[in-house]
Short mmCIF file of C-alpha atoms in Angstrom, two decimals:
data_model
loop_
_atom_site.label_atom_id
_atom_site.label_comp_id
_atom_site.label_asym_id
_atom_site.label_seq_id
_atom_site.Cartn_x
_atom_site.Cartn_y
_atom_site.Cartn_z
CA UNK A 1 29.61 1.84 -14.32
CA UNK A 2 32.43 2.53 -11.87
CA UNK A 3 34.01 -0.56 -10.32
CA UNK A 4 32.06 -1.76 -7.29
CA UNK A 5 34.00 -1.82 -4.06
CA UNK A 6 32.17 -4.47 -2.13
CA UNK A 7 34.86 -6.12 -0.07
CA UNK A 8 33.94 -5.80 3.60
CA UNK A 9 36.31 -3.24 5.13
CA UNK A 10 35.92 -3.32 8.89
CA UNK A 11 39.35 -1.72 9.28
CA UNK A 12 37.77 1.69 8.69
CA UNK A 13 35.47 3.40 11.15
CA UNK A 14 32.36 5.04 9.73
CA UNK A 15 34.01 8.45 10.15
CA UNK A 16 37.15 7.30 8.31
CA UNK A 17 34.96 5.89 5.54
CA UNK A 18 33.19 9.24 5.12
CA UNK A 19 36.55 11.03 4.94
CA UNK A 20 37.82 8.61 2.30
CA UNK A 21 34.62 9.12 0.31
CA UNK A 22 34.94 12.92 0.72
CA UNK A 23 38.51 12.76 -0.65
CA UNK A 24 37.33 10.71 -3.65
CA UNK A 25 39.22 7.59 -2.56
CA UNK A 26 36.08 5.43 -2.56
CA UNK A 27 33.72 5.52 -5.53
CA UNK A 28 30.65 3.50 -6.54
CA UNK A 29 28.62 1.24 -4.30
CA UNK A 30 28.95 1.42 -0.52
CA UNK A 31 27.44 -2.08 -0.09
CA UNK A 32 29.39 -4.07 2.49
CA UNK A 33 31.73 -1.17 3.24
CA UNK A 34 30.43 -0.42 6.72
CA UNK A 35 28.90 -2.27 9.63
CA UNK A 36 27.03 0.89 10.62
CA UNK A 37 23.66 1.96 9.26
CA UNK A 38 23.67 3.35 5.74
CA UNK A 39 21.15 5.87 4.45
CA UNK A 40 19.52 7.26 1.33
CA UNK A 41 19.64 11.04 0.85
CA UNK A 42 16.94 13.29 -0.62
CA UNK A 43 17.42 17.09 -0.68
CA UNK A 44 14.42 19.30 -1.48
CA UNK A 45 13.47 22.99 -1.60
CA UNK A 46 11.93 23.82 1.80
CA UNK A 47 8.41 24.38 0.42
CA UNK A 48 8.15 20.64 -0.27
CA UNK A 49 9.53 19.53 3.10
CA UNK A 50 6.21 19.16 4.94
CA UNK A 51 4.61 17.05 2.20
CA UNK A 52 7.73 14.90 1.88
CA UNK A 53 7.92 14.32 5.61
CA UNK A 54 4.25 13.26 5.38
CA UNK A 55 5.13 10.85 2.56
CA UNK A 56 7.71 9.20 4.83
CA UNK A 57 5.40 9.08 7.86
CA UNK A 58 2.60 7.56 5.75
CA UNK A 59 4.89 5.02 4.04
CA UNK A 60 7.46 4.07 6.69
CA UNK A 61 8.24 0.64 5.20
CA UNK A 62 9.35 2.11 1.86
CA UNK A 63 10.53 5.48 3.24
CA UNK A 64 11.78 4.94 6.81
CA UNK A 65 12.73 8.46 7.86
CA UNK A 66 15.97 8.54 9.90
CA UNK A 67 16.52 12.28 9.99
CA UNK A 68 15.02 15.50 8.67
CA UNK A 69 17.54 18.36 8.81
CA UNK A 70 16.83 22.07 9.27
CA UNK A 71 16.78 24.19 6.07
CA UNK A 72 20.37 24.80 4.91
CA UNK A 73 21.92 22.34 7.40
CA UNK A 74 24.19 19.66 5.95
CA UNK A 75 25.74 18.06 9.04
CA UNK A 76 23.82 14.92 10.05
CA UNK A 77 23.11 14.28 13.73
CA UNK A 78 23.64 10.59 12.95
CA UNK A 79 27.27 11.02 11.79
CA UNK A 80 29.99 13.00 13.54
CA UNK A 81 31.72 15.73 11.54
CA UNK A 82 29.74 14.77 8.49
CA UNK A 83 28.97 16.83 5.41
CA UNK A 84 26.04 15.51 3.41
CA UNK A 85 27.22 17.59 0.42
CA UNK A 86 30.52 15.68 0.03
CA UNK A 87 30.36 12.43 2.02
CA UNK A 88 28.49 10.31 -0.53
CA UNK A 89 30.44 8.82 -3.48
CA UNK A 90 28.04 10.15 -6.15
CA UNK A 91 25.03 12.46 -6.40
CA UNK A 92 22.34 13.17 -8.97
CA UNK A 93 20.93 16.70 -9.40
CA UNK A 94 17.56 17.63 -10.96
CA UNK A 95 16.34 21.07 -11.96
CA UNK A 96 12.59 21.61 -12.51
CA UNK A 97 12.15 17.84 -12.77
CA UNK A 98 14.97 17.31 -15.29
CA UNK A 99 18.18 15.42 -14.47
CA UNK A 100 20.91 18.04 -15.03
CA UNK A 101 23.98 16.39 -13.43
CA UNK A 102 24.76 12.70 -12.90
CA UNK A 103 27.31 11.10 -10.61
CA UNK A 104 28.55 14.40 -9.18
CA UNK A 105 31.07 13.87 -6.38
CA UNK A 106 30.18 17.10 -4.58
CA UNK A 107 26.99 19.21 -4.30
CA UNK A 108 28.29 22.13 -2.19
CA UNK A 109 27.45 24.62 -4.93
CA UNK A 110 23.89 23.36 -5.40
CA UNK A 111 22.96 23.08 -1.67
CA UNK A 112 21.43 26.46 -0.71
CA UNK A 113 20.16 27.79 2.64
CA UNK A 114 16.64 26.84 1.44
CA UNK A 115 17.45 23.14 0.93
CA UNK A 116 16.17 20.50 3.38
CA UNK A 117 18.02 17.18 3.64
CA UNK A 118 16.26 13.90 4.46
CA UNK A 119 18.02 10.65 5.40
CA UNK A 120 16.10 7.43 4.78
CA UNK A 121 16.95 3.89 5.92
CA UNK A 122 18.57 1.37 3.56
CA UNK A 123 18.47 -2.41 3.35
CA UNK A 124 22.28 -2.68 3.20
CA UNK A 125 22.12 -2.63 6.99
CA UNK A 126 20.29 -5.94 7.31
CA UNK A 127 22.40 -7.72 4.72
CA UNK A 128 25.15 -8.12 7.30
CA UNK A 129 22.65 -9.78 9.66
CA UNK A 130 21.54 -12.15 6.91
CA UNK A 131 25.18 -13.00 6.15
CA UNK A 132 25.88 -13.64 9.85
CA UNK A 133 22.94 -16.09 9.89
CA UNK A 134 24.30 -18.03 6.91
CA UNK A 135 21.73 -16.44 4.59
CA UNK A 136 23.96 -14.20 2.49
CA UNK A 137 22.05 -13.11 -0.62
CA UNK A 138 23.41 -14.12 -4.02
CA UNK A 139 24.05 -10.48 -5.07
CA UNK A 140 26.30 -9.99 -2.06
CA UNK A 141 28.14 -13.29 -2.69
CA UNK A 142 28.73 -12.28 -6.31
CA UNK A 143 29.69 -8.68 -5.47
CA UNK A 144 26.73 -7.35 -7.45
CA UNK A 145 24.31 -4.57 -6.60
CA UNK A 146 20.94 -5.87 -5.39
CA UNK A 147 18.35 -5.94 -8.23
CA UNK A 148 15.59 -3.35 -7.81
CA UNK A 149 12.17 -3.11 -9.48
CA UNK A 150 9.44 -0.49 -9.65
CA UNK A 151 6.18 -2.22 -8.63
CA UNK A 152 2.49 -1.43 -9.15
CA UNK A 153 1.97 -0.95 -5.38
CA UNK A 154 0.99 2.64 -4.71
CA UNK A 155 2.31 4.80 -1.92
CA UNK A 156 -0.17 6.52 0.34
CA UNK A 157 -0.17 10.02 -1.20
CA UNK A 158 0.97 13.08 0.77
CA UNK A 159 0.34 16.54 -0.69
CA UNK A 160 2.26 16.91 -3.97
CA UNK A 161 3.84 13.46 -3.61
CA UNK A 162 2.54 10.13 -4.86
CA UNK A 163 4.19 7.14 -6.50
CA UNK A 164 4.88 3.43 -6.37
CA UNK A 165 6.92 1.12 -4.13
CA UNK A 166 10.35 0.20 -5.44
CA UNK A 167 11.49 -3.21 -4.14
CA UNK A 168 14.86 -4.89 -3.79
CA UNK A 169 14.91 -8.60 -4.61
CA UNK A 170 16.90 -11.43 -3.03
CA UNK A 171 16.13 -15.10 -3.67
CA UNK A 172 15.80 -17.82 -1.03
CA UNK A 173 14.68 -21.40 -0.63
CA UNK A 174 11.03 -21.47 0.56
CA UNK A 175 12.09 -23.23 3.78
CA UNK A 176 14.35 -20.28 4.68
CA UNK A 177 11.64 -17.61 4.33
CA UNK A 178 10.38 -17.71 7.95
CA UNK A 179 13.95 -17.15 9.25
CA UNK A 180 14.63 -14.44 6.65
CA UNK A 181 11.39 -12.66 7.68
CA UNK A 182 12.30 -12.90 11.34
CA UNK A 183 15.86 -11.58 10.97
CA UNK A 184 15.03 -8.64 8.73
CA UNK A 185 11.82 -7.90 10.67
CA UNK A 186 13.97 -6.51 13.48
CA UNK A 187 15.31 -3.74 11.23
CA UNK A 188 12.27 -1.51 11.50
CA UNK A 189 14.01 1.61 10.16
CA UNK A 190 15.60 -0.35 7.32
CA UNK A 191 12.42 -1.62 5.60
CA UNK A 192 11.90 -4.51 8.06
CA UNK A 193 10.56 -7.85 6.86
CA UNK A 194 9.80 -8.52 3.16
CA UNK A 195 6.51 -7.21 1.77
CA UNK A 196 6.02 -10.10 -0.69
CA UNK A 197 7.62 -13.41 -1.77
CA UNK A 198 7.10 -16.12 -4.39
CA UNK A 199 6.35 -16.04 -8.13
CA UNK A 200 2.62 -15.49 -7.71
CA UNK A 201 3.27 -12.42 -5.59
CA UNK A 202 5.91 -11.26 -8.08
CA UNK A 203 3.21 -11.31 -10.76
CA UNK A 204 0.74 -9.52 -8.49
CA UNK A 205 3.13 -6.64 -7.77
CA UNK A 206 3.97 -6.38 -11.48
CA UNK A 207 7.62 -7.48 -11.54
CA UNK A 208 7.52 -11.19 -12.54
CA UNK A 209 7.93 -10.56 -16.28
CA UNK A 210 10.81 -8.17 -15.75
CA UNK A 211 12.63 -10.80 -13.67
CA UNK A 212 11.91 -13.57 -16.22
CA UNK A 213 13.23 -11.36 -19.03
CA UNK A 214 16.45 -10.67 -17.11
CA UNK A 215 15.65 -6.97 -16.66
CA UNK A 216 16.04 -4.66 -13.66
CA UNK A 217 14.97 -1.06 -13.06
CA UNK A 218 18.01 -0.37 -10.86
CA UNK A 219 21.02 -2.41 -9.71
CA UNK A 220 22.35 -5.57 -11.33
CA UNK A 221 20.63 -8.61 -12.83
CA UNK A 222 20.99 -11.58 -10.45
CA UNK A 223 19.85 -15.08 -11.49
CA UNK A 224 17.41 -16.98 -9.30
CA UNK A 225 18.39 -20.67 -8.78
CA UNK A 226 15.67 -23.23 -9.61
CA UNK A 227 15.12 -24.19 -5.97
CA UNK A 228 14.73 -20.59 -4.79
CA UNK A 229 11.96 -18.00 -5.06
CA UNK A 230 12.16 -14.19 -5.23
CA UNK A 231 11.70 -12.28 -1.96
CA UNK A 232 10.89 -8.57 -2.07
CA UNK A 233 11.72 -5.84 0.41
CA UNK A 234 10.57 -2.24 0.16
CA UNK A 235 13.50 -0.17 -1.05
CA UNK A 236 14.85 3.28 -0.24
CA UNK A 237 14.92 4.19 -3.93
CA UNK A 238 11.13 4.57 -3.60
CA UNK A 239 11.19 8.21 -2.43
CA UNK A 240 13.71 9.11 -5.13
CA UNK A 241 11.39 7.81 -7.85
CA UNK A 242 8.39 9.50 -6.18
CA UNK A 243 10.29 12.80 -6.09
CA UNK A 244 11.27 12.48 -9.76
CA UNK A 245 7.68 11.70 -10.76
CA UNK A 246 6.37 14.73 -8.86
CA UNK A 247 8.27 17.11 -11.20
CA UNK A 248 9.09 19.61 -8.48
CA UNK A 249 10.13 23.18 -9.23
CA UNK A 250 13.69 24.10 -8.30
CA UNK A 251 16.80 22.07 -7.54
CA UNK A 252 16.45 18.57 -6.06
CA UNK A 253 19.40 16.35 -5.16
CA UNK A 254 19.92 12.75 -4.10
CA UNK A 255 22.59 10.08 -3.80
CA UNK A 256 23.19 7.79 -6.80
CA UNK A 257 21.28 4.52 -6.06
CA UNK A 258 23.75 2.12 -4.43
CA UNK A 259 26.11 4.85 -3.26
CA UNK A 260 24.86 5.61 0.22
CA UNK A 261 25.58 7.86 3.19
CA UNK A 262 27.41 5.96 5.96
CA UNK A 263 26.11 6.93 9.44
CA UNK A 264 27.64 6.21 12.86
CA UNK A 265 24.58 4.26 14.03
CA UNK A 266 24.67 0.58 14.82
CA UNK A 267 22.30 -1.26 12.43
CA UNK A 268 19.89 -2.05 15.27
CA UNK A 269 20.20 1.34 16.97
CA UNK A 270 16.56 2.36 16.48
CA UNK A 271 16.44 4.24 19.76
CA UNK A 272 18.71 7.09 18.80
CA UNK A 273 16.48 8.06 15.91
CA UNK A 274 14.14 10.77 17.13
CA UNK A 275 12.12 12.71 14.63
CA UNK B 23 -29.47 -1.99 14.60
CA UNK B 24 -29.70 0.03 17.78
CA UNK B 25 -30.79 3.64 17.28
CA UNK B 26 -27.85 5.86 16.40
CA UNK B 27 -27.16 8.68 18.79
CA UNK B 28 -25.45 11.15 16.54
CA UNK B 29 -26.55 14.50 17.87
CA UNK B 30 -23.49 16.45 18.91
CA UNK B 31 -23.41 16.54 22.72
CA UNK B 32 -20.81 19.04 23.86
CA UNK B 33 -22.53 19.27 27.26
CA UNK B 34 -20.73 16.11 28.33
CA UNK B 35 -17.02 15.90 28.98
CA UNK B 36 -15.21 12.86 27.58
CA UNK B 37 -15.07 11.39 31.09
CA UNK B 38 -18.81 11.90 31.60
CA UNK B 39 -19.45 10.28 28.22
CA UNK B 40 -17.41 7.22 29.21
CA UNK B 41 -19.37 6.96 32.47
CA UNK B 42 -22.69 7.18 30.64
CA UNK B 43 -21.51 4.47 28.22
CA UNK B 44 -20.32 2.33 31.15
CA UNK B 45 -23.77 2.62 32.77
CA UNK B 46 -25.43 1.59 29.49
CA UNK B 47 -27.06 5.01 28.98
CA UNK B 48 -25.48 5.44 25.54
CA UNK B 49 -25.66 2.63 23.00
CA UNK B 50 -24.72 2.35 19.31
CA UNK B 51 -22.57 4.72 17.32
CA UNK B 52 -20.36 7.27 19.09
CA UNK B 53 -20.08 9.41 15.94
CA UNK B 54 -20.44 13.09 16.79
CA UNK B 55 -20.76 12.41 20.52
CA UNK B 56 -17.40 13.84 21.53
CA UNK B 57 -15.05 16.59 20.41
CA UNK B 58 -12.12 14.56 21.75
CA UNK B 59 -10.25 11.86 19.83
CA UNK B 60 -12.07 8.55 19.47
CA UNK B 61 -10.31 5.22 19.11
CA UNK B 62 -10.68 1.66 17.85
CA UNK B 63 -9.91 -1.14 20.31
CA UNK B 64 -8.22 -4.48 19.60
CA UNK B 65 -7.43 -6.90 22.45
CA UNK B 66 -5.12 -9.85 21.77
CA UNK B 67 -3.39 -12.68 23.63
CA UNK B 68 0.11 -11.41 24.52
CA UNK B 69 1.92 -13.82 22.17
CA UNK B 70 0.54 -11.88 19.20
CA UNK B 71 1.33 -8.43 20.59
CA UNK B 72 4.75 -7.95 18.95
CA UNK B 73 3.51 -8.91 15.47
CA UNK B 74 0.43 -6.72 15.85
CA UNK B 75 2.47 -3.74 16.99
CA UNK B 76 4.60 -4.33 13.88
CA UNK B 77 1.45 -4.39 11.72
CA UNK B 78 0.53 -0.94 13.09
CA UNK B 79 4.05 0.48 12.69
CA UNK B 80 4.25 -0.82 9.11
CA UNK B 81 0.76 0.42 8.17
CA UNK B 82 0.30 3.65 10.15
CA UNK B 83 -2.25 5.16 7.75
CA UNK B 84 -4.70 2.27 8.18
CA UNK B 85 -3.63 1.32 11.73
CA UNK B 86 -2.44 4.50 13.50
CA UNK B 87 -1.37 3.16 16.89
CA UNK B 88 -2.37 5.51 19.74
CA UNK B 89 -1.55 3.25 22.67
CA UNK B 90 -0.32 -0.24 23.40
CA UNK B 91 -1.15 -1.29 26.98
CA UNK B 92 0.78 -3.67 29.23
CA UNK B 93 -0.56 -7.26 29.42
CA UNK B 94 -3.66 -7.32 31.65
CA UNK B 95 -3.94 -3.50 31.91
CA UNK B 96 -7.29 -2.00 30.95
CA UNK B 97 -6.93 1.65 32.02
CA UNK B 98 -5.89 3.82 29.06
CA UNK B 99 -3.27 6.53 29.57
CA UNK B 100 -5.27 8.61 27.11
CA UNK B 101 -8.45 8.67 29.23
CA UNK B 102 -8.68 9.40 32.95
CA UNK B 103 -10.33 6.76 35.13
CA UNK B 104 -11.15 4.71 32.08
CA UNK B 105 -11.91 1.02 31.84
CA UNK B 106 -11.49 -0.38 28.34
CA UNK B 107 -13.59 -3.41 29.37
CA UNK B 108 -16.76 -1.38 29.99
CA UNK B 109 -16.40 2.10 28.44
CA UNK B 110 -17.32 1.18 24.85
CA UNK B 111 -21.03 0.79 23.94
CA UNK B 112 -20.59 -2.65 22.34
CA UNK B 113 -17.90 -5.30 21.92
CA UNK B 114 -17.38 -8.36 19.73
CA UNK B 115 -15.57 -11.45 21.08
CA UNK B 116 -13.87 -14.18 19.00
CA UNK B 117 -12.55 -17.53 20.18
CA UNK B 118 -10.06 -19.42 18.00
CA UNK B 119 -11.05 -17.23 15.06
CA UNK B 120 -14.83 -17.70 15.52
CA UNK B 121 -17.18 -14.89 16.57
CA UNK B 122 -18.69 -16.15 19.84
CA UNK B 123 -20.38 -13.00 21.25
CA UNK B 124 -21.73 -9.95 19.44
CA UNK B 125 -22.60 -6.53 20.83
CA UNK B 126 -21.56 -7.37 24.40
CA UNK B 127 -21.76 -4.34 26.68
CA UNK B 128 -19.00 -5.55 28.99
CA UNK B 129 -15.90 -7.76 28.53
CA UNK B 130 -14.59 -7.89 32.12
CA UNK B 131 -14.96 -11.66 32.26
CA UNK B 132 -13.11 -12.24 29.00
CA UNK B 133 -10.19 -9.83 29.63
CA UNK B 134 -7.45 -11.89 31.33
CA UNK B 135 -4.02 -10.90 32.69
CA UNK B 136 -2.56 -12.19 29.40
CA UNK B 137 -4.59 -9.81 27.20
CA UNK B 138 -2.95 -6.81 25.53
CA UNK B 139 -5.11 -3.85 24.52
CA UNK B 140 -4.35 -1.65 21.51
CA UNK B 141 -6.01 1.69 20.75
CA UNK B 142 -6.03 2.82 17.13
CA UNK B 143 -7.00 6.21 15.68
CA UNK B 144 -10.41 6.80 14.12
CA UNK B 145 -11.64 9.14 11.40
CA UNK B 146 -14.53 10.41 13.56
CA UNK B 147 -12.00 12.89 14.92
CA UNK B 148 -11.53 14.74 11.65
CA UNK B 149 -15.22 14.83 10.80
CA UNK B 150 -15.67 17.71 13.22
CA UNK B 151 -12.93 19.64 11.42
CA UNK B 152 -14.61 19.00 8.06
CA UNK B 153 -17.93 20.19 9.50
CA UNK B 154 -16.30 23.33 10.89
CA UNK B 155 -14.93 24.06 7.40
CA UNK B 156 -18.38 23.77 5.82
CA UNK B 157 -17.54 20.34 4.39
CA UNK B 158 -19.75 18.11 6.52
CA UNK B 159 -20.01 14.67 4.90
CA UNK B 160 -23.45 13.45 3.80
CA UNK B 161 -23.42 10.53 6.27
CA UNK B 162 -22.98 12.95 9.15
CA UNK B 163 -25.71 15.29 7.83
CA UNK B 164 -28.09 12.33 7.53
CA UNK B 165 -27.14 10.81 10.88
CA UNK B 166 -25.86 7.66 9.18
CA UNK B 167 -22.73 5.62 9.87
CA UNK B 168 -19.98 6.27 7.31
CA UNK B 169 -19.95 3.59 4.57
CA UNK B 170 -16.90 1.29 4.75
CA UNK B 171 -15.46 -1.07 2.14
CA UNK B 172 -12.80 -3.79 2.13
CA UNK B 173 -10.36 -2.95 -0.72
CA UNK B 174 -7.81 -4.98 -2.69
CA UNK B 175 -4.93 -2.90 -1.27
CA UNK B 176 -2.69 -5.14 0.80
CA UNK B 177 -1.21 -4.28 4.15
CA UNK B 178 2.52 -4.64 4.61
CA UNK B 179 2.63 -8.01 6.41
CA UNK B 180 3.99 -8.37 9.95
CA UNK B 181 4.61 -11.87 11.33
CA UNK B 182 1.28 -13.73 11.57
CA UNK B 183 -0.68 -10.70 10.34
CA UNK B 184 -1.57 -9.74 6.79
CA UNK B 185 -4.70 -8.35 5.18
CA UNK B 186 -6.27 -5.58 3.15
CA UNK B 187 -7.04 -1.90 3.71
CA UNK B 188 -10.58 -1.10 4.75
CA UNK B 189 -11.63 2.41 3.65
CA UNK B 190 -14.33 4.81 4.76
CA UNK B 191 -16.04 6.75 1.96
CA UNK B 192 -17.34 10.32 1.90
CA UNK B 193 -18.33 12.08 -1.32
CA UNK B 194 -17.28 15.57 -2.39
CA UNK B 195 -17.32 17.87 -5.39
CA UNK B 196 -14.00 17.58 -7.27
CA UNK B 197 -13.28 21.27 -6.59
CA UNK B 198 -13.42 20.62 -2.82
CA UNK B 199 -10.87 17.77 -2.84
CA UNK B 200 -7.73 19.90 -2.34
CA UNK B 201 -9.27 21.53 0.76
CA UNK B 202 -10.56 18.18 2.07
CA UNK B 203 -7.06 16.68 1.62
CA UNK B 204 -5.47 19.62 3.40
CA UNK B 205 -7.84 19.59 6.40
CA UNK B 206 -7.74 15.86 7.04
CA UNK B 207 -4.00 15.68 6.25
CA UNK B 208 -3.33 17.35 9.60
CA UNK B 209 -4.84 14.40 11.50
CA UNK B 210 -1.81 12.15 11.20
CA UNK B 211 -2.93 9.69 13.89
CA UNK B 212 -6.46 9.56 12.49
CA UNK B 213 -5.68 8.26 8.98
CA UNK B 214 -4.64 11.68 7.62
CA UNK B 215 -5.48 12.67 4.07
CA UNK B 216 -7.47 10.37 1.74
CA UNK B 217 -5.60 7.54 0.02
CA UNK B 218 -7.69 7.63 -3.17
CA UNK B 219 -10.53 9.59 -4.82
CA UNK B 220 -12.65 9.45 -7.97
CA UNK B 221 -14.45 6.63 -9.79
CA UNK B 222 -11.35 5.40 -11.62
CA UNK B 223 -9.53 4.98 -8.33
CA UNK B 224 -12.62 3.34 -6.81
CA UNK B 225 -12.39 0.71 -9.56
CA UNK B 226 -8.64 0.29 -9.03
CA UNK B 227 -9.01 -0.38 -5.30
CA UNK B 228 -11.87 -2.81 -6.00
CA UNK B 229 -14.85 -0.99 -4.48
CA UNK B 230 -16.56 0.77 -7.44
CA UNK B 231 -19.00 -2.05 -8.18
CA UNK B 232 -20.00 -2.40 -4.54
CA UNK B 233 -20.79 1.33 -4.40
CA UNK B 234 -22.74 1.22 -7.68
CA UNK B 235 -24.76 -1.74 -6.42
CA UNK B 236 -25.63 0.08 -3.19
CA UNK B 237 -23.64 -2.31 -1.01
CA UNK B 238 -21.34 -1.70 1.95
CA UNK B 239 -19.06 -4.00 3.94
CA UNK B 240 -19.63 -2.02 7.16
CA UNK B 241 -21.68 1.06 8.08
CA UNK B 242 -24.64 2.49 6.17
CA UNK B 243 -25.30 2.94 2.46
CA UNK B 244 -24.97 6.64 1.56
CA UNK B 245 -25.88 7.89 -1.93
CA UNK B 246 -23.36 9.89 -3.93
CA UNK B 247 -24.88 12.99 -5.62
CA UNK B 248 -24.26 13.30 -9.38
CA UNK B 249 -21.88 16.23 -9.02
CA UNK B 250 -19.75 14.52 -6.36
CA UNK B 251 -17.13 11.75 -6.44
CA UNK B 252 -16.20 9.17 -3.80
CA UNK B 253 -13.22 9.98 -1.56
CA UNK B 254 -11.57 7.19 0.42
CA UNK B 255 -9.76 7.31 3.72
CA UNK B 256 -7.97 4.40 5.34
CA UNK B 257 -10.19 3.11 8.14
CA UNK B 258 -9.57 1.77 11.64
CA UNK B 259 -11.67 -1.31 10.91
CA UNK B 260 -8.64 -2.52 8.89
CA UNK B 261 -6.83 -4.14 11.85
CA UNK B 262 -10.04 -5.77 13.03
CA UNK B 263 -10.50 -7.48 9.66
CA UNK B 264 -6.79 -8.41 9.55
CA UNK B 265 -7.08 -9.96 13.01
CA UNK B 266 -10.18 -11.93 12.01
CA UNK B 267 -8.47 -13.20 8.85
CA UNK B 268 -5.42 -14.33 10.81
CA UNK B 269 -7.51 -16.93 12.74
CA UNK B 270 -5.62 -16.46 15.98
CA UNK B 271 -5.75 -19.01 18.77
CA UNK B 272 -7.42 -17.88 21.98
CA UNK B 273 -9.79 -15.05 22.84
CA UNK B 274 -9.68 -11.83 20.80
CA UNK B 275 -11.91 -8.82 21.49
CA UNK B 276 -12.72 -5.55 19.78
CA UNK B 277 -15.25 -2.72 19.73
CA UNK B 278 -18.27 -3.03 17.45
CA UNK B 279 -17.44 -0.98 14.31
CA UNK B 280 -18.91 2.50 14.83
CA UNK B 281 -19.02 2.23 18.62
CA UNK B 282 -15.70 3.70 19.66
CA UNK B 283 -13.66 4.42 22.78
CA UNK B 284 -13.79 8.15 23.68
CA UNK B 285 -10.37 9.44 24.82
CA UNK B 286 -9.53 12.71 26.60
CA UNK B 287 -7.18 13.84 23.79
CA UNK B 288 -7.88 16.87 21.66
CA UNK B 289 -8.26 15.74 18.01
CA UNK B 290 -4.99 17.42 17.02
CA UNK B 291 -3.10 16.42 20.16
CA UNK B 292 -0.51 14.26 18.38
CA UNK B 293 2.24 15.19 20.81
CA UNK B 294 0.87 13.37 23.81
CA UNK B 295 0.92 10.05 22.00
CA UNK B 296 4.18 8.34 22.86
CA UNK B 297 4.68 4.73 21.92
#
């Protein structure tokens, strides 16, 4: 694992951050690096674009679609002078369903005129709001990546795509849940309010044992204090897992979970997202 | 049960149909009555409007929001000269979570300046497309209401609202499923493609035994031929059940399942729906 850079760095604008990432000066997690909205990236051969767009539209809590680019385009409308092929710290590349390159810093060679890029909302954006309200999650306090779990909750299928919700987990005292729901509920394009909370719900969605055994599917293991319960948000890794499971033909690319694309959008700037 | 009027009546425009319904000349199911888009109605006290809008946005396959009216308004933008208080064959009215009137033909007295109306897409719209493709469902051939079942699939919660998907069921030969998925997948605001199909999936979503025992939660019982399997679409009765389960304070109204609001929109006219 590369060292996590999680210190909050408001001295850089989102554009400066992207340039630093492009130059290789920032590696690893982008958590806490920007006050602006961060995004997950999925890049697919154009023949899968319609079905994937449908997957997002039919599962907006897990796959909140921020932008769907034109085939071959790599400059995001949500980030000035951006290049989606270089402005993320690390990428994964699959060919015919098989992971062929991990943690690549640049995908300019792989991105053809037939590739369609999708940007999907990320819960990093609401973590700042939780922190501002005195509800900073443990993972953020400890400079760890948020723990993520693959659940048994199915996505609504769309064409070739199907799969299961991936959730991120943060723990809270039961008395804080209403406030946590309210704050994150405003971030509609960033997974919104939690989809489940408490140990009973953790068992129902198929992740309780994993948590008890100190396991994660993605991210870091974070202990839950005795007076807190797990709270689960839909997570932007969901479409990445769904894409992997669908064993698509051709070259598929995505960001490395945790290393996101930094946009210019304010976290609550829902209005400027037109699809 | 009132007699079902299911003969296809293209001689009437959608506006004429609404007038006939308003005058009490058409009662019961509106299935097959119009080529235009039909809609489910939910009417709530304004304090619940934000959470309910969130429920729709977070569960667009089960609750595809077509229109959210201003408090007190009862004329739909989707239907010229319409009156949502009179233009549906039958309404149900709840007070403090208790059903107080069934099959009312008119809710002008109940609809106050504090009431917010929501119109939600309906699968009747894609039935015409299935029929045109030679894939008319059995219920439609037999002039029966489509069978509907409450599943164990949870909605993404939103504020005071939570609940389970309700599905409509039509049976098809396995070889026809890809075509059925493709056709209905185009009707994004009318539940789109099925969310599950086959007996194994029926068991998973908790409805197989009900079907085998000849039971339904809503609609009519329709037999499944031996060479066909059940196919399940998310259903617009979902929000109605979620609203009932939430035991809201005050007066809540909705259409009687099966008796829908007839809009002026073409079934594939997604563009004119702006929220």
